[in-house]
Amino acid sequence: VVEMENANGGTFDRLRSVQGKLREHAEKQARAVIELDRKFAKERMPLCDELRSVAKDVSLFWSRAFRNHPKLVKFISPEESSVLQSLMDFNVHEVADDDGSFQLHFTFDDGEYTNKCEVVKRFAYDRDLNDFRVSSAEVDWKSGKALANARKRKREDEDGGVPKILMKPPSSFFEWLVSTDDRPKLGSVLRESLWPHAIDFYFGGTNLDDDEEDEDDEEGDEELDDEELEYDEDDGETGPPQYVGDEEDDEEDDGEDDGEDDGDGAPLPSRPPPSGFDDDDEEEEDDEDDEEEEEE
C-alpha cells in the first residue's frame, strides 16, 4: 500500500478526503431521515392513541393482528397464541434522541398465563456497535405458567456463560421478548410494519398486498416482452431486437399497406384493373398458349 501511495503521489490523500466527505454526507442524511420520521411519528400519535382506545373495545384485536402478520406468525407457537389472547394493548414509543432509539410496550390483562402487567422492551442505538442494544422484558407470569422456552432463554441470558453469538437466535415470540437477542429483528417488524398497519392486519391483510400483485403483473409483462423480442444473428453479429408477432397479423399488416397513402396517413384502396380485363381471361389465354406449344 505504501508503494502504491508513493507511486500515485497525493492521489490517495485526495481519495481519503472525498471518502471523509461522503461519510459526513451519509451521516447528515441519516440524521435528516430520523428527524423526518420523528416529525411524522409525532403527527401520527393522536391517531395511534385513538386506535388504541378503539382496539380495547374489540375482542382479541392485538392477538389477531399479531397472528395475521406473515413474519410474526412464524414465531408464534400455539401455546404462545393462547398467551397473546391476554394482550390488551400495544404501543410504540419513539425515544427523543438522534439515533432512532425506541421502546415497545405490551400490556397484558389478568389471564390464564399472566398477571395484569405492562412489559417494556427497549432498543437503544449504540453508535460503536452500529446496532441497537436490546433489553430483556420482564413478564409477570402466573405461578407455574411461565413458558418453558422463555424461562430457559431468560436463564441462559442472565447466566452469561455462553456468548450470545454462539447461542441460537430466539425461535419463538416470547423467547425473543425476554431475551437481549434481536437477531430475528422482530423489533423492527413490530415498529415499522405491524404498528402502522395494525388495522389492516387485524382484518387479515394489508394494502401492500396490492403492490405485490402489481409487481407480479410487471414481471409477467417483462417475461412476455422477452418472448416477443428475438435477436437476429448475421455472420455471428447480434442485431437489434425486432418484434416477432403472429403470422396472421403480419399478413393483415401487409394487406393494409397495399394501398396508396393520400397524404393524411390513411391508405387508399388499390386501383381496379382496366375495364374489360379480367384475371380469369388472362389465365385462359395462358392455357391456350400452352396447348399450342404442345401440339407443335
XYZ file of N, CA, C and O in Angstrom, residues 65-145:
324
model
N -54.171 -9.351 15.202
C -53.267 -8.590 14.328
C -51.877 -9.222 14.308
O -51.257 -9.353 13.241
N -51.396 -9.630 15.472
C -50.073 -10.275 15.545
C -50.065 -11.581 14.746
O -49.142 -11.853 13.984
N -51.104 -12.394 14.929
C -51.123 -13.705 14.294
C -51.384 -13.620 12.791
O -51.086 -14.557 12.052
N -51.929 -12.503 12.335
C -52.159 -12.324 10.899
C -50.948 -11.735 10.179
O -50.959 -11.648 8.946
N -49.930 -11.342 10.942
C -48.734 -10.796 10.299
C -47.874 -11.956 9.785
O -47.520 -12.859 10.539
N -47.521 -11.951 8.489
C -46.815 -13.104 7.905
C -45.453 -13.395 8.513
O -45.008 -14.539 8.482
N -44.790 -12.389 9.074
C -43.485 -12.631 9.692
C -43.616 -13.001 11.158
O -42.889 -13.869 11.657
N -44.524 -12.357 11.857
C -44.680 -12.648 13.279
C -45.256 -14.040 13.522
O -44.851 -14.733 14.459
N -46.192 -14.454 12.671
C -46.872 -15.721 12.901
C -45.899 -16.902 12.870
O -46.150 -17.942 13.491
N -44.771 -16.742 12.178
C -43.771 -17.817 12.131
C -43.131 -18.057 13.495
O -42.565 -19.133 13.729
N -43.213 -17.063 14.390
C -42.586 -17.177 15.701
C -43.604 -17.424 16.818
O -43.225 -17.500 17.980
N -44.873 -17.526 16.464
C -45.914 -17.676 17.486
C -46.400 -19.121 17.501
O -47.053 -19.590 16.568
N -46.061 -19.833 18.567
C -46.484 -21.227 18.720
C -47.942 -21.249 19.182
O -48.489 -20.233 19.635
N -48.600 -22.405 19.095
C -49.993 -22.490 19.563
C -50.150 -22.069 21.021
O -51.125 -21.404 21.376
N -49.194 -22.464 21.875
C -49.278 -22.081 23.284
C -49.107 -20.573 23.444
O -49.814 -19.940 24.238
N -48.180 -19.985 22.677
C -47.987 -18.541 22.753
C -49.197 -17.790 22.202
O -49.521 -16.689 22.663
N -49.867 -18.383 21.240
C -51.092 -17.776 20.723
C -52.134 -17.650 21.829
O -52.867 -16.656 21.907
N -52.179 -18.636 22.715
C -53.101 -18.576 23.859
C -52.706 -17.459 24.826
O -53.569 -16.761 25.378
N -51.394 -17.266 25.030
C -50.923 -16.200 25.913
C -51.286 -14.835 25.321
O -51.698 -13.914 26.049
N -51.155 -14.695 24.016
C -51.414 -13.409 23.356
C -52.891 -13.016 23.432
O -53.228 -11.850 23.177
N -53.760 -13.932 23.768
C -55.171 -13.570 23.924
C -55.369 -12.596 25.086
O -56.392 -11.908 25.147
N -54.379 -12.530 25.984
C -54.457 -11.588 27.108
C -53.807 -10.247 26.789
O -53.767 -9.360 27.651
N -53.273 -10.078 25.567
C -52.635 -8.815 25.189
C -53.705 -7.766 24.917
O -54.405 -7.798 23.901
N -53.844 -6.822 25.837
C -54.906 -5.824 25.748
C -54.486 -4.546 25.044
O -55.316 -3.805 24.533
N -53.167 -4.270 25.032
C -52.713 -3.011 24.437
C -51.279 -3.173 23.945
O -50.495 -3.957 24.495
N -50.962 -2.436 22.883
C -49.608 -2.427 22.332
C -49.305 -1.016 21.877
O -50.161 -0.330 21.326
N -48.058 -0.579 22.117
C -47.704 0.797 21.769
C -46.215 0.873 21.425
O -45.394 0.147 21.993
N -45.886 1.735 20.476
C -44.500 2.011 20.119
C -44.176 3.420 20.578
O -44.843 4.378 20.174
N -43.156 3.554 21.413
C -42.736 4.864 21.917
C -41.397 5.239 21.298
O -40.406 4.521 21.450
N -41.378 6.345 20.567
C -40.144 6.822 19.944
C -39.356 7.646 20.953
O -39.864 8.613 21.528
N -38.097 7.270 21.184
C -37.236 7.969 22.137
C -36.670 9.224 21.466
O -36.256 9.199 20.301
N -36.633 10.300 22.217
C -36.177 11.579 21.658
C -34.649 11.661 21.694
O -34.067 12.424 22.468
N -33.991 10.865 20.871
C -32.541 11.004 20.716
C -32.231 11.158 19.226
O -33.141 11.219 18.394
N -30.981 11.239 18.885
C -30.587 11.455 17.496
C -30.302 10.156 16.743
O -29.823 10.187 15.612
N -30.611 9.014 17.371
C -30.219 7.736 16.779
C -31.386 6.809 16.467
O -31.177 5.690 16.010
N -32.607 7.255 16.725
C -33.759 6.411 16.401
C -34.059 5.323 17.408
O -34.649 4.294 17.059
N -33.664 5.517 18.656
C -33.983 4.526 19.684
C -35.494 4.499 19.919
O -36.198 5.492 19.685
N -35.991 3.351 20.402
C -37.448 3.234 20.606
C -37.737 2.184 21.671
O -36.847 1.427 22.097
N -38.993 2.155 22.105
C -39.453 1.187 23.102
C -40.751 0.547 22.627
O -41.568 1.197 21.957
N -40.926 -0.714 22.976
C -42.169 -1.424 22.696
C -42.866 -1.718 24.013
O -42.256 -2.273 24.928
N -44.134 -1.333 24.108
C -44.907 -1.520 25.334
C -46.033 -2.528 25.079
O -46.866 -2.322 24.189
N -46.050 -3.595 25.873
C -47.088 -4.626 25.788
C -47.853 -4.636 27.105
O -47.244 -4.764 28.176
N -49.176 -4.517 27.044
C -49.989 -4.558 28.258
C -50.829 -5.823 28.252
O -51.667 -6.027 27.364
N -50.584 -6.689 29.262
C -51.308 -7.955 29.379
C -52.364 -7.836 30.469
O -52.114 -7.256 31.535
N -53.512 -8.402 30.207
C -54.579 -8.450 31.199
C -54.387 -9.691 32.069
O -53.587 -10.574 31.757
N -55.114 -9.723 33.145
C -55.072 -10.896 34.009
C -55.714 -12.067 33.263
O -56.881 -12.012 32.872
N -54.946 -13.119 33.024
C -55.449 -14.253 32.245
C -54.931 -15.565 32.772
O -54.462 -15.668 33.909
N -54.989 -16.583 31.925
C -54.581 -17.923 32.339
C -53.080 -17.999 32.600
O -52.634 -18.711 33.509
N -52.293 -17.256 31.811
C -50.837 -17.377 31.892
C -50.169 -16.200 32.612
O -49.122 -16.374 33.240
N -50.732 -14.999 32.499
C -50.064 -13.811 33.046
C -50.956 -13.065 34.027
O -52.191 -13.118 33.944
N -50.286 -12.381 34.932
C -50.979 -11.404 35.750
C -51.078 -10.106 34.953
O -50.395 -9.924 33.938
N -51.886 -9.191 35.408
C -52.005 -7.918 34.715
C -50.688 -7.157 34.855
O -50.197 -6.919 35.964
N -50.088 -6.807 33.717
C -48.771 -6.171 33.770
C -48.465 -5.452 32.459
O -49.090 -5.716 31.427
N -47.527 -4.510 32.527
C -47.010 -3.844 31.335
C -45.571 -4.308 31.122
O -44.739 -4.238 32.028
N -45.288 -4.788 29.937
C -43.971 -5.310 29.590
C -43.326 -4.339 28.610
O -43.926 -3.993 27.589
N -42.110 -3.894 28.946
C -41.419 -2.907 28.122
C -40.122 -3.506 27.589
O -39.306 -4.021 28.367
N -39.944 -3.420 26.292
C -38.706 -3.870 25.662
C -38.060 -2.662 24.993
O -38.671 -2.013 24.141
N -36.802 -2.381 25.382
C -36.122 -1.164 24.947
C -35.057 -1.459 23.892
O -34.337 -2.451 23.986
N -34.970 -0.544 22.918
C -33.981 -0.643 21.842
C -33.201 0.675 21.810
O -33.690 1.689 21.298
N -32.004 0.666 22.399
C -31.163 1.864 22.469
C -30.030 1.729 21.454
O -29.241 0.785 21.523
N -29.953 2.673 20.533
C -28.944 2.573 19.479
C -27.549 2.863 20.028
O -27.334 3.833 20.747
N -26.615 1.987 19.679
C -25.221 2.122 20.104
C -24.373 2.428 18.875
O -24.267 1.596 17.968
N -23.779 3.603 18.839
C -23.008 4.007 17.654
C -21.752 3.167 17.492
O -21.305 2.929 16.369
N -21.173 2.736 18.590
C -19.973 1.896 18.495
C -20.292 0.544 17.867
O -19.523 0.016 17.062
N -21.452 -0.014 18.229
C -21.861 -1.293 17.655
C -22.531 -1.123 16.301
O -22.668 -2.090 15.547
N -22.971 0.097 16.017
C -23.758 0.371 14.810
C -25.008 -0.511 14.782
O -25.424 -1.013 13.748
N -25.594 -0.688 15.955
C -26.789 -1.522 16.096
C -27.467 -1.168 17.418
O -26.935 -0.391 18.218
N -28.634 -1.765 17.656
C -29.367 -1.497 18.881
C -28.919 -2.430 20.006
O -28.666 -3.618 19.782
N -28.823 -1.866 21.202
C -28.687 -2.675 22.403
C -30.104 -2.952 22.900
O -30.875 -2.029 23.140
N -30.428 -4.219 23.064
C -31.798 -4.622 23.368
C -31.890 -5.096 24.813
O -31.061 -5.889 25.272
N -32.906 -4.621 25.504
C -33.123 -5.056 26.890
C -34.062 -6.254 26.900
O -34.878 -6.438 25.992
N -33.936 -7.071 27.932
C -34.871 -8.178 28.106
C -36.099 -7.664 28.850
O -36.008 -6.796 29.716
N -37.257 -8.173 28.486
C -38.507 -7.729 29.105
C -38.882 -8.668 30.241
O -38.588 -9.867 30.205
N -39.531 -8.118 31.248
C -39.953 -8.899 32.416
C -41.456 -9.166 32.307
O -42.268 -8.242 32.347
N -41.814 -10.421 32.144
C -43.222 -10.813 32.072
C -43.646 -11.346 33.438
O -42.959 -12.180 34.032
N -44.770 -10.859 33.953
C -45.281 -11.297 35.254
C -46.152 -12.542 35.031
O -47.363 -12.455 34.846
N -45.479 -13.705 35.035
C -46.192 -14.962 34.808
C -46.935 -15.396 36.070
O -46.507 -15.122 37.184
N -48.022 -16.091 35.869
C -48.693 -16.719 37.000
C -47.886 -17.937 37.437
O -47.106 -18.497 36.669
N -48.046 -18.321 38.669
C -47.262 -19.409 39.234
C -47.412 -20.687 38.399
O -48.536 -21.155 38.155
N -46.252 -21.188 37.929
C -46.248 -22.425 37.157
C -46.694 -22.277 35.726
O -46.824 -23.285 35.019
N -46.923 -21.051 35.262
C -47.439 -20.844 33.913
C -46.414 -20.223 32.959
O -46.725 -19.990 31.787
